[in-house]
JSON list of C-alpha atoms in Angstrom, two decimals:
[
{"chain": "A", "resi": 1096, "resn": "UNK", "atom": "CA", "xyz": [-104.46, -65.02, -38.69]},
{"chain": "A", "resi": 1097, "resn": "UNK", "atom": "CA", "xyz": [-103.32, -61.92, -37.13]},
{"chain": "A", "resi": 1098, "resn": "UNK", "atom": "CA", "xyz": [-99.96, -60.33, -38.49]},
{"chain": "A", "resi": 1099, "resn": "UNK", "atom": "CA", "xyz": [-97.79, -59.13, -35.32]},
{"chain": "A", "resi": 1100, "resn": "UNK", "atom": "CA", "xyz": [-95.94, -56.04, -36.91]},
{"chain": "A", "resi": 1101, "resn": "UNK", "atom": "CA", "xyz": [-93.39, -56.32, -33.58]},
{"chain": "A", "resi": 1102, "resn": "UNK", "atom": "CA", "xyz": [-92.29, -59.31, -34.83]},
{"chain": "A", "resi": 1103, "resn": "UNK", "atom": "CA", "xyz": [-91.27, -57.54, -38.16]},
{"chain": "A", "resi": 1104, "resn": "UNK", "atom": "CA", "xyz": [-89.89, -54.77, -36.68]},
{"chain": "A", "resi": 1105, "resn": "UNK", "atom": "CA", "xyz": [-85.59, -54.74, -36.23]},
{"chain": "A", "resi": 1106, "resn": "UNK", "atom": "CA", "xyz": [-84.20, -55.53, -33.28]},
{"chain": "A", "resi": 1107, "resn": "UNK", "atom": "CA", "xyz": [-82.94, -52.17, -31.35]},
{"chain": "A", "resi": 1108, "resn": "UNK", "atom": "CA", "xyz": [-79.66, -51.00, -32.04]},
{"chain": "A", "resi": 1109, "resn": "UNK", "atom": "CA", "xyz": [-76.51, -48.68, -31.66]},
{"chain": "A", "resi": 1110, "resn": "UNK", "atom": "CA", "xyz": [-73.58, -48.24, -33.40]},
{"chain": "A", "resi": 1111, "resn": "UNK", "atom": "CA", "xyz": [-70.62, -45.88, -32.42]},
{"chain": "A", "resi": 1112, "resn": "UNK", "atom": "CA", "xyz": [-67.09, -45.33, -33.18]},
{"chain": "A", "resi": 1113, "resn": "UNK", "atom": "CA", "xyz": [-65.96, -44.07, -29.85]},
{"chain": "A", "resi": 1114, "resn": "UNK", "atom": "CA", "xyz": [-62.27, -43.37, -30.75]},
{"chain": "A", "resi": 1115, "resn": "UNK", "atom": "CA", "xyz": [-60.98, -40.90, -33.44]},
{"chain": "A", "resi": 1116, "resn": "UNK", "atom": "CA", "xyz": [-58.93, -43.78, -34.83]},
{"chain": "A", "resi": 1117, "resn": "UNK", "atom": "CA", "xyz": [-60.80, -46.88, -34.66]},
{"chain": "A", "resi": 1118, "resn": "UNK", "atom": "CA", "xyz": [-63.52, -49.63, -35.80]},
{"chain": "A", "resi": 1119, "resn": "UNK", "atom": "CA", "xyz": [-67.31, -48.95, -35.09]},
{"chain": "A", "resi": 1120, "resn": "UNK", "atom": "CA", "xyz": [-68.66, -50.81, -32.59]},
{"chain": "A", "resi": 1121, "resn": "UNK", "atom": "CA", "xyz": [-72.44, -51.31, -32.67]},
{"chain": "A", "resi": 1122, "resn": "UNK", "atom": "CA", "xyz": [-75.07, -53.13, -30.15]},
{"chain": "A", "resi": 1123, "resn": "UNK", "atom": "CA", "xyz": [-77.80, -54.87, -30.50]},
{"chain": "A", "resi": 1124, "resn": "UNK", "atom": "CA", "xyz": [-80.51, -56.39, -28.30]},
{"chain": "A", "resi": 1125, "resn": "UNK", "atom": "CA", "xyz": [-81.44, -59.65, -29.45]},
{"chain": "A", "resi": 1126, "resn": "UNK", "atom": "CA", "xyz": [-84.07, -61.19, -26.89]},
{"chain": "A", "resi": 1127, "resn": "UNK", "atom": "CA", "xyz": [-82.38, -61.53, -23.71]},
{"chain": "A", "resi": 1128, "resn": "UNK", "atom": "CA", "xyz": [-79.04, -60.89, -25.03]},
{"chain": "A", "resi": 1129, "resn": "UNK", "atom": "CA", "xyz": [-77.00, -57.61, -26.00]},
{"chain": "A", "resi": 1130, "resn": "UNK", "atom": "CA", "xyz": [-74.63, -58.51, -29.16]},
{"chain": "A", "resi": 1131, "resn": "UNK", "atom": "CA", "xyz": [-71.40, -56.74, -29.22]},
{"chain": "A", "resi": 1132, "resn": "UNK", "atom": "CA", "xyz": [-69.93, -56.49, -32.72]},
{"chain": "A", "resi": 1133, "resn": "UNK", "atom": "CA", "xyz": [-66.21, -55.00, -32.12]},
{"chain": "A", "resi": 1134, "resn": "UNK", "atom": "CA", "xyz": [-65.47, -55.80, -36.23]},
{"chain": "A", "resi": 1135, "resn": "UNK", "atom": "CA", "xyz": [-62.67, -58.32, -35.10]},
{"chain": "A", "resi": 1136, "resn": "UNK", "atom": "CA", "xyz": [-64.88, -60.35, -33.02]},
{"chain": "A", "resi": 1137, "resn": "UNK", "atom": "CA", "xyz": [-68.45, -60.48, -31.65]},
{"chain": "A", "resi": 1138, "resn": "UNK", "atom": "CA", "xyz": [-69.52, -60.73, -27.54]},
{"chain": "A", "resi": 1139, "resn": "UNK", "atom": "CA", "xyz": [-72.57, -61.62, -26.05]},
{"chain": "A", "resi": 1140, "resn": "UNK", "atom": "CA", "xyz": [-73.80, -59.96, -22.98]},
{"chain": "A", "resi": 1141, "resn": "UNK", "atom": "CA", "xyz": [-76.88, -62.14, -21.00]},
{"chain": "A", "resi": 1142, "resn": "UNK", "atom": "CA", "xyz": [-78.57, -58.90, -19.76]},
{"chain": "A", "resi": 1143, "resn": "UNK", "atom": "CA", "xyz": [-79.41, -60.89, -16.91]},
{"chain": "A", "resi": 1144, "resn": "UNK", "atom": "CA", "xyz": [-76.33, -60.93, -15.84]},
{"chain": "A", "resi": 1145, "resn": "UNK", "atom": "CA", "xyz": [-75.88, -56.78, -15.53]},
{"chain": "A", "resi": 1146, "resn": "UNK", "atom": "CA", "xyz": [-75.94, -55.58, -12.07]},
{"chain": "A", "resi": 1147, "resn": "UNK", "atom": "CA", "xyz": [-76.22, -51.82, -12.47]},
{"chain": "A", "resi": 1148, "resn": "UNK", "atom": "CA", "xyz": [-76.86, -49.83, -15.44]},
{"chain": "A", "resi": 1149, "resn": "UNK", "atom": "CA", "xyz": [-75.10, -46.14, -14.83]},
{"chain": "A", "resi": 1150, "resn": "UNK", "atom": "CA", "xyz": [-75.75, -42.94, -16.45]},
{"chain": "A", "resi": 1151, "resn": "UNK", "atom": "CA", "xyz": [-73.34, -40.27, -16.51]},
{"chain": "A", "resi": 1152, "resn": "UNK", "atom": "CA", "xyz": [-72.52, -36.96, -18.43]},
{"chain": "A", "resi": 1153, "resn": "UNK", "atom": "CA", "xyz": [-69.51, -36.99, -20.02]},
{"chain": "A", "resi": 1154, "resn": "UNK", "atom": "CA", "xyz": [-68.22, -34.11, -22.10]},
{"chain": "A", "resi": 1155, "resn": "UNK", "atom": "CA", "xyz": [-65.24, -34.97, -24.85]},
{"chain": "A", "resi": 1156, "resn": "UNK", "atom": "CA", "xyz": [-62.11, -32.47, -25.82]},
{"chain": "A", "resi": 1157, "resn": "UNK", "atom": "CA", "xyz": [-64.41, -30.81, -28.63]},
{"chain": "A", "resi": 1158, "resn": "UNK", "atom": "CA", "xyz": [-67.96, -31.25, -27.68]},
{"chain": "A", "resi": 1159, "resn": "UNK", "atom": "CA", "xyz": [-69.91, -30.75, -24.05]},
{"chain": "A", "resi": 1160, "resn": "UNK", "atom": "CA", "xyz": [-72.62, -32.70, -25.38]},
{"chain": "A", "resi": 1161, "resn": "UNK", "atom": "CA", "xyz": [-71.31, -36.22, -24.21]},
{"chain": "A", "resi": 1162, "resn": "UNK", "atom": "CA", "xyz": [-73.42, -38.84, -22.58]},
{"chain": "A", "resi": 1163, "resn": "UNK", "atom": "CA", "xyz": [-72.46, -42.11, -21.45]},
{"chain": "A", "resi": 1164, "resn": "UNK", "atom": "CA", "xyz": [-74.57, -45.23, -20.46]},
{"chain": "A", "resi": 1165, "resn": "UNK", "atom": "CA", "xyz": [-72.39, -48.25, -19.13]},
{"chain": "A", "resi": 1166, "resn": "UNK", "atom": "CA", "xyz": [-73.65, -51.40, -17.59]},
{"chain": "A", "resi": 1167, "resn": "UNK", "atom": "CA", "xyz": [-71.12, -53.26, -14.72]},
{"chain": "A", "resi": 1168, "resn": "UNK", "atom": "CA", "xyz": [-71.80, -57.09, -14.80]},
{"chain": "A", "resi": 1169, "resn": "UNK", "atom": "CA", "xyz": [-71.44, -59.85, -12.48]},
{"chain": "A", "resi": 1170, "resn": "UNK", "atom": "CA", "xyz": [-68.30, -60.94, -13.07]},
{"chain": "A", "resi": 1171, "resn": "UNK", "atom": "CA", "xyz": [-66.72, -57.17, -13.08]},
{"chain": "A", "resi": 1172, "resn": "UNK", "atom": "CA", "xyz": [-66.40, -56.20, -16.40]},
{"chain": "A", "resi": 1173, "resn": "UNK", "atom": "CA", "xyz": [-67.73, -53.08, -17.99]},
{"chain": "A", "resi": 1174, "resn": "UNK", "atom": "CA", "xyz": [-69.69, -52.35, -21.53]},
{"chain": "A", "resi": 1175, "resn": "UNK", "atom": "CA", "xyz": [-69.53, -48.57, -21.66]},
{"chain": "A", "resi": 1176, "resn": "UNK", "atom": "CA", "xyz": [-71.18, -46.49, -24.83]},
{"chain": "A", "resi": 1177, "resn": "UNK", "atom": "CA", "xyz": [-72.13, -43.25, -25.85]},
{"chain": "A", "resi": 1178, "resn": "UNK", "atom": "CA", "xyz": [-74.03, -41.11, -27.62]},
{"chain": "A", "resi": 1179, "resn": "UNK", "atom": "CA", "xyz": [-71.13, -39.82, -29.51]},
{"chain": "A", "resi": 1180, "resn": "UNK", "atom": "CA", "xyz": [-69.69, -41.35, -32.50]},
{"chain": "A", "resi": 1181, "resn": "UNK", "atom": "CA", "xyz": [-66.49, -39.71, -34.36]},
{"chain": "A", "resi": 1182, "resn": "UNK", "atom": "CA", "xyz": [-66.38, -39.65, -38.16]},
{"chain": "A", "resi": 1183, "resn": "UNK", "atom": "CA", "xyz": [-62.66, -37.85, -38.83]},
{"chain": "A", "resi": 1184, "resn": "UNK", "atom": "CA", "xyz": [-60.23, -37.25, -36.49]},
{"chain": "A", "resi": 1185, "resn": "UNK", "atom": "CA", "xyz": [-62.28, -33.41, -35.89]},
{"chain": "A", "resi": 1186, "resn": "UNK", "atom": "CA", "xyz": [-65.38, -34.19, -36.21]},
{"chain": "A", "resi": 1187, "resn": "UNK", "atom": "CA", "xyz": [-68.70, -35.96, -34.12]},
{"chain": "A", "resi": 1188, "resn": "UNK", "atom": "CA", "xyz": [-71.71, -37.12, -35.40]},
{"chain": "A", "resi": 1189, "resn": "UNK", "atom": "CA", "xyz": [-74.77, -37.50, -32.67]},
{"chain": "A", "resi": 1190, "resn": "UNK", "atom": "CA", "xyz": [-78.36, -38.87, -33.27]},
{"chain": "A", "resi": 1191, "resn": "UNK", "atom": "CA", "xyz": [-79.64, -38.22, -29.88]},
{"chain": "A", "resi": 1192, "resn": "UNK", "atom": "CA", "xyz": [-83.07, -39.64, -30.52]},
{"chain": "A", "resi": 1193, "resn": "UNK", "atom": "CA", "xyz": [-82.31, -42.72, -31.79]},
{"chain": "A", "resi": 1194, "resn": "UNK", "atom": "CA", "xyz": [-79.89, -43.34, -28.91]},
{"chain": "A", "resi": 1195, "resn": "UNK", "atom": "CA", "xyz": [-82.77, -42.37, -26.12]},
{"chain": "A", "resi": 1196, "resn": "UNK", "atom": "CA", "xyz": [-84.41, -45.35, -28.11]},
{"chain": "A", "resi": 1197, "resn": "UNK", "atom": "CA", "xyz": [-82.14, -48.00, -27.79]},
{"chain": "A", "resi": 1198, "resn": "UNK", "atom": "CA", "xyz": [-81.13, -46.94, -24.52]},
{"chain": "A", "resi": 1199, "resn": "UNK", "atom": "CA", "xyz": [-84.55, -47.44, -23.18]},
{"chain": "A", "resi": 1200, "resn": "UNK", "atom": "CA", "xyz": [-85.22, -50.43, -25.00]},
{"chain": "A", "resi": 1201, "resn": "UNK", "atom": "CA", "xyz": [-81.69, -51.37, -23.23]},
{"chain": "A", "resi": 1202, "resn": "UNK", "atom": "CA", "xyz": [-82.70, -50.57, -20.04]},
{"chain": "A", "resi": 1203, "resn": "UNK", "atom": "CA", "xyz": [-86.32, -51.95, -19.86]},
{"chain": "A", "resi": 1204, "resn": "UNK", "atom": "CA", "xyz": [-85.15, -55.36, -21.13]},
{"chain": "A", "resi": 1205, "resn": "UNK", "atom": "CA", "xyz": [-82.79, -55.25, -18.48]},
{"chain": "A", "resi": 1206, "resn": "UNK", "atom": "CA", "xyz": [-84.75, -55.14, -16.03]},
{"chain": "A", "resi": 1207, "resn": "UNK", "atom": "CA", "xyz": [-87.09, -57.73, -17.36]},
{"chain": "A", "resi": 1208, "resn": "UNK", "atom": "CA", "xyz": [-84.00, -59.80, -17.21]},
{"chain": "A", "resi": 1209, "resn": "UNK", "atom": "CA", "xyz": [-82.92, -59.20, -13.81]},
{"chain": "A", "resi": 1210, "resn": "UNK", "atom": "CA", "xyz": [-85.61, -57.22, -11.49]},
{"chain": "A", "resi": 1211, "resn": "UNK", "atom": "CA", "xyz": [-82.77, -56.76, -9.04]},
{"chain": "A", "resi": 1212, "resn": "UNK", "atom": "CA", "xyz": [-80.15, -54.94, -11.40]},
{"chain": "A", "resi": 1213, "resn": "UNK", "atom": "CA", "xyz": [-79.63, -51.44, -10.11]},
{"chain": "A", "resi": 1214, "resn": "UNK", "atom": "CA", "xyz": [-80.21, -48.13, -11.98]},
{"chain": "A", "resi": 1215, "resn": "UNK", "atom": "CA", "xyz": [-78.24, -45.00, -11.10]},
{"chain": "A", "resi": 1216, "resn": "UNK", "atom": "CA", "xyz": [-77.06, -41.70, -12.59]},
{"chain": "A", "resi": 1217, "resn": "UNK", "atom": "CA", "xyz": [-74.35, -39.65, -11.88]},
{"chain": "A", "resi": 1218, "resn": "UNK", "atom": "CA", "xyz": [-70.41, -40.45, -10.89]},
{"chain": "A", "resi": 1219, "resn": "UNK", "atom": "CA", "xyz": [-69.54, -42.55, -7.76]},
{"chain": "A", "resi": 1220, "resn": "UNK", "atom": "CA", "xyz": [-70.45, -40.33, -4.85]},
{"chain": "A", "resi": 1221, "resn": "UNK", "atom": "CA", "xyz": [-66.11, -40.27, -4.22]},
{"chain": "A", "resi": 1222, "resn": "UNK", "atom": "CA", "xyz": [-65.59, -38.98, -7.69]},
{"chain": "A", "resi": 1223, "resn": "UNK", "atom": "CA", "xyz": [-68.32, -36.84, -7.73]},
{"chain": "A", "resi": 1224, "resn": "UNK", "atom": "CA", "xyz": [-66.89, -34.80, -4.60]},
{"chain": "A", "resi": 1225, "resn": "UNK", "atom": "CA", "xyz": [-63.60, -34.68, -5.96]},
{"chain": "A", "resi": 1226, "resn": "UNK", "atom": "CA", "xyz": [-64.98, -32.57, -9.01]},
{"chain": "A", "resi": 1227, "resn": "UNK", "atom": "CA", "xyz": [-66.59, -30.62, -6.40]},
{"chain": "A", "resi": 1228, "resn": "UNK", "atom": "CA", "xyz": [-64.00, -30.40, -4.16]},
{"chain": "A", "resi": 1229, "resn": "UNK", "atom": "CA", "xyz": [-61.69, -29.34, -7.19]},
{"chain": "A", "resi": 1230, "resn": "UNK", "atom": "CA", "xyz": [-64.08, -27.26, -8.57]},
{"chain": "A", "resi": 1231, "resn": "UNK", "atom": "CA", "xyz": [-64.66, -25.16, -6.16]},
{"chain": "A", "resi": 1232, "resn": "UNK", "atom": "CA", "xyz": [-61.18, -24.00, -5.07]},
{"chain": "A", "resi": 1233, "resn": "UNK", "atom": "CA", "xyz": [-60.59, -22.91, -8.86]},
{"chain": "A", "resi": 1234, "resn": "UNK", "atom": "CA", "xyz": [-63.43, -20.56, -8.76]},
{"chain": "A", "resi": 1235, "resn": "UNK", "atom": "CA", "xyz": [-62.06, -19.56, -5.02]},
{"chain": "A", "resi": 1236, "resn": "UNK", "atom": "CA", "xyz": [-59.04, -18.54, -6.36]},
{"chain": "A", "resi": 1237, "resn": "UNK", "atom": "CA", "xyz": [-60.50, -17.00, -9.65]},
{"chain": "A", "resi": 1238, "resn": "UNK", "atom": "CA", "xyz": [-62.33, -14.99, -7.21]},
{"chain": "A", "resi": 1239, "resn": "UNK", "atom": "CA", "xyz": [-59.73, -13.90, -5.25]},
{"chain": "A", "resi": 1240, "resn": "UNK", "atom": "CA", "xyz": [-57.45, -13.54, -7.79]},
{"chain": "A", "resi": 1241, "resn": "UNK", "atom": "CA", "xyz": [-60.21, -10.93, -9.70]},
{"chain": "A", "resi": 1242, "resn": "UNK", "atom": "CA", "xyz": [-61.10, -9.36, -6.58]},
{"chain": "A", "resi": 1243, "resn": "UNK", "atom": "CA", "xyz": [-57.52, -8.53, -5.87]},
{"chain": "A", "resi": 1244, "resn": "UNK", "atom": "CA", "xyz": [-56.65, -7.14, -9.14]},
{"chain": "A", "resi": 1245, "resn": "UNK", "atom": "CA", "xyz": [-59.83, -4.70, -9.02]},
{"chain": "A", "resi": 1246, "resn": "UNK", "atom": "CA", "xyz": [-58.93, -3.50, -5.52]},
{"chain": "A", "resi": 1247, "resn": "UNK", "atom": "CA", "xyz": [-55.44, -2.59, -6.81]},
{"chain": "A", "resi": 1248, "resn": "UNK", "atom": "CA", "xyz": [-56.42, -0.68, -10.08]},
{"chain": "A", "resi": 1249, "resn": "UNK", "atom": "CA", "xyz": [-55.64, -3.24, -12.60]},
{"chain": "A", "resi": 1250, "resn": "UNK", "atom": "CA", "xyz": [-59.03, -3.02, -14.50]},
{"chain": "A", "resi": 1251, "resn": "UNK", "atom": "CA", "xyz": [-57.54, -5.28, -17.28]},
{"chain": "A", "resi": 1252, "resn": "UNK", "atom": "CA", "xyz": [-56.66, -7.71, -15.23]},
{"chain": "A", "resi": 1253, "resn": "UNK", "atom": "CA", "xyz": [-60.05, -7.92, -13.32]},
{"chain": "A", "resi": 1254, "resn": "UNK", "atom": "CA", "xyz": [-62.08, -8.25, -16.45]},
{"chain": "A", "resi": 1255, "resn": "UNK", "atom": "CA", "xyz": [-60.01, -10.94, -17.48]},
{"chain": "A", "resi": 1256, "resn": "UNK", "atom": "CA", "xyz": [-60.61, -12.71, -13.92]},
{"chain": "A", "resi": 1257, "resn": "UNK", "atom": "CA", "xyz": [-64.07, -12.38, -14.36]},
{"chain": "A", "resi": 1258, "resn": "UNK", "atom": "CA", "xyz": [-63.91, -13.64, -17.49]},
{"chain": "A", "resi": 1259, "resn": "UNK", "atom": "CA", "xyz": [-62.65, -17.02, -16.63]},
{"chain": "A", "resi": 1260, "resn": "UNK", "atom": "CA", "xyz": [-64.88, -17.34, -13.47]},
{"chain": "A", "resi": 1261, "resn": "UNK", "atom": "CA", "xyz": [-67.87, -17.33, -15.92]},
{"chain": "A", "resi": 1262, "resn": "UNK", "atom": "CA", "xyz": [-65.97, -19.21, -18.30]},
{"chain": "A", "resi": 1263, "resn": "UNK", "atom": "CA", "xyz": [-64.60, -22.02, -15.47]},
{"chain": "A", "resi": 1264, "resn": "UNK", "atom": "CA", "xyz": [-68.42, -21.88, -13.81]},
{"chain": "A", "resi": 1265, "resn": "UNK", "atom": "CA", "xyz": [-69.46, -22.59, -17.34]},
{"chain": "A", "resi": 1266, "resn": "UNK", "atom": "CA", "xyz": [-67.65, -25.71, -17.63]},
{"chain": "A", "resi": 1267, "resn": "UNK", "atom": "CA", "xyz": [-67.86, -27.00, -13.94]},
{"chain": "A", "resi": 1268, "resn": "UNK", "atom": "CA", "xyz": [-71.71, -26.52, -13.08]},
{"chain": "A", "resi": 1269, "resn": "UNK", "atom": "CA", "xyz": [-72.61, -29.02, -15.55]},
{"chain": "A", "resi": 1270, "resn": "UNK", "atom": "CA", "xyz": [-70.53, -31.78, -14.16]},
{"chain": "A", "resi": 1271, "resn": "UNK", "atom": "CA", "xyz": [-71.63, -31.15, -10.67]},
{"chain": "A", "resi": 1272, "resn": "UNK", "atom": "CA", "xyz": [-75.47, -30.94, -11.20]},
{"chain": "A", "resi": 1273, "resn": "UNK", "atom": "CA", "xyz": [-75.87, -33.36, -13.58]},
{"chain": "A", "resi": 1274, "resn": "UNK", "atom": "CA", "xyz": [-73.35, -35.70, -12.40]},
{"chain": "A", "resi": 1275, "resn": "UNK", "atom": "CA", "xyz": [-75.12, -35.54, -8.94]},
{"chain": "A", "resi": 1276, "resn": "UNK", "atom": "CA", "xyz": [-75.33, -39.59, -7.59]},
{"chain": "A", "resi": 1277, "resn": "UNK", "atom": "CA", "xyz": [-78.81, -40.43, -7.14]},
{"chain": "A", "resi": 1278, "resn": "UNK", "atom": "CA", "xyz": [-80.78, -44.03, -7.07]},
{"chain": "A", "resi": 1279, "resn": "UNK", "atom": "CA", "xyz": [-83.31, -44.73, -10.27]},
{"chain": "A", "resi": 1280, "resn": "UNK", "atom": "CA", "xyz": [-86.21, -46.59, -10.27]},
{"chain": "A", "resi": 1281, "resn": "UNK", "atom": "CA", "xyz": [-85.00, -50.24, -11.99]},
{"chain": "A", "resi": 1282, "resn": "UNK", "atom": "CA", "xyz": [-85.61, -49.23, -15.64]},
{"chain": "A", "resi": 1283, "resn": "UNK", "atom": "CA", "xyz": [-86.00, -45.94, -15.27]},
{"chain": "A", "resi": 1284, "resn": "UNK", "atom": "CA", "xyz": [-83.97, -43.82, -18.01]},
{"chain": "A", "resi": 1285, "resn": "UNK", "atom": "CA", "xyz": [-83.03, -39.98, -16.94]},
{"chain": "A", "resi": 1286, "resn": "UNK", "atom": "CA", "xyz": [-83.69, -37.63, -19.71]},
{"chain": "A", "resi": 1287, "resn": "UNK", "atom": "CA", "xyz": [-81.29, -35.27, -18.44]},
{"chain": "A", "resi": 1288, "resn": "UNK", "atom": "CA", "xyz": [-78.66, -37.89, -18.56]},
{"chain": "A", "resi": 1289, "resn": "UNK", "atom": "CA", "xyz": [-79.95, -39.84, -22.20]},
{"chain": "A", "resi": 1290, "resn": "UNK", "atom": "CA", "xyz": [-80.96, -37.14, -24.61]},
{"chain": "A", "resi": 1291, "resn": "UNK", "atom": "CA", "xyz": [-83.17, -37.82, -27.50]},
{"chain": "A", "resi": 1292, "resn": "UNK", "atom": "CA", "xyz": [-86.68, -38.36, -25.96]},
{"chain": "A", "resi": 1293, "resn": "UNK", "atom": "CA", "xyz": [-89.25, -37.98, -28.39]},
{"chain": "A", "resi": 1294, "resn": "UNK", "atom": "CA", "xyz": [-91.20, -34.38, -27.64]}
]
């Protein structure tokens, strides 16, 4: 008789409190089901019933290290979680790694569920512009706004200008590369979008 140490081993899992004030929330794959225990009450999810599994980067008020995974199902709802869990009201607890685990666990019995479901990263391509689009006229006027103050003596001023161009470039760049929409292969989990991969 051989012993299969799978079998044994627990069933992936998350758990996150996403709000400040709030209960924990944790997942967990059970076969072809995702459990949802909200405290109050506990939701099923078939997997095969997910339609597209999106990745995005999503930076909170006091931490630019926020990822998001959320999966859109057939009948239009959303389950959106991340790898950011709040423990006061000021401060975040993250444990990247084991989130890259359940994630791809997630993902890959996804798409044994439903070989069609689709995998993408990034915003909507609409959203994603607008950031862009926004984006890019701040650090416009930044720039102009520096470049004037040099070329009428106000060195103080300038300095300051340049300050928050590097400061606003700081901030934007991130949500414009690695927000960029792109297709996945089905299953495929984007490190730069899910941190925590084993090295």
């Amino acid at each position: 008789m051989t012993n299969n140490h799978d079998d044994d081993a627990p069933a992936p899992s998350w758990r996150q409190r996403p709000k400040p004030v709030g209960f924990e929330i944790s997942y967990r794959l059970d076969g072809d089901t995702l459990e949802i225990d909200r405290t109050r009450r506990v939701d099923s999810v078939r997997l095969s019933a997910v339609e597209q599994v999106r990745f995005v980067y999503a930076p909170g008020n006091i931490s630019s290290k926020g990822y998001k995974t959320q999966l859109r199902l057939s009948d239009g709802r959303t389950v959106t979680f991340g790898n950011l869990s709040w423990r006061s009201l000021t401060d975040l607890d993250r444990d990247d790694a084991r989130y890259h685990r359940f994630v791809s666990a997630l993902s890959a019995a996804i798409a044994r569920a439903n070989p069609r479901a689709r995998f993408v990263a990034g915003r909507p391509k609409p959203l994603w512009l607008g950031v862009v689009f926004v984006g890019a006229v701040s650090l416009l006027m930044l720039a102009a706004f520096t470049l004037r103050a040099f070329q009428q003596g106000a060195t103080n001023a300038g300095l300051l200008g340049l300050l928050l161009v590097a400061a606003s470039f700081w901030q934007v760049w991130p949500l414009v590369s690695l927000n960029r929409p792109r297709e996945l292969a089905t299953g495929e989990v984007p490190d730069s979008l899910v941190p925590g991969r084993p090295g």
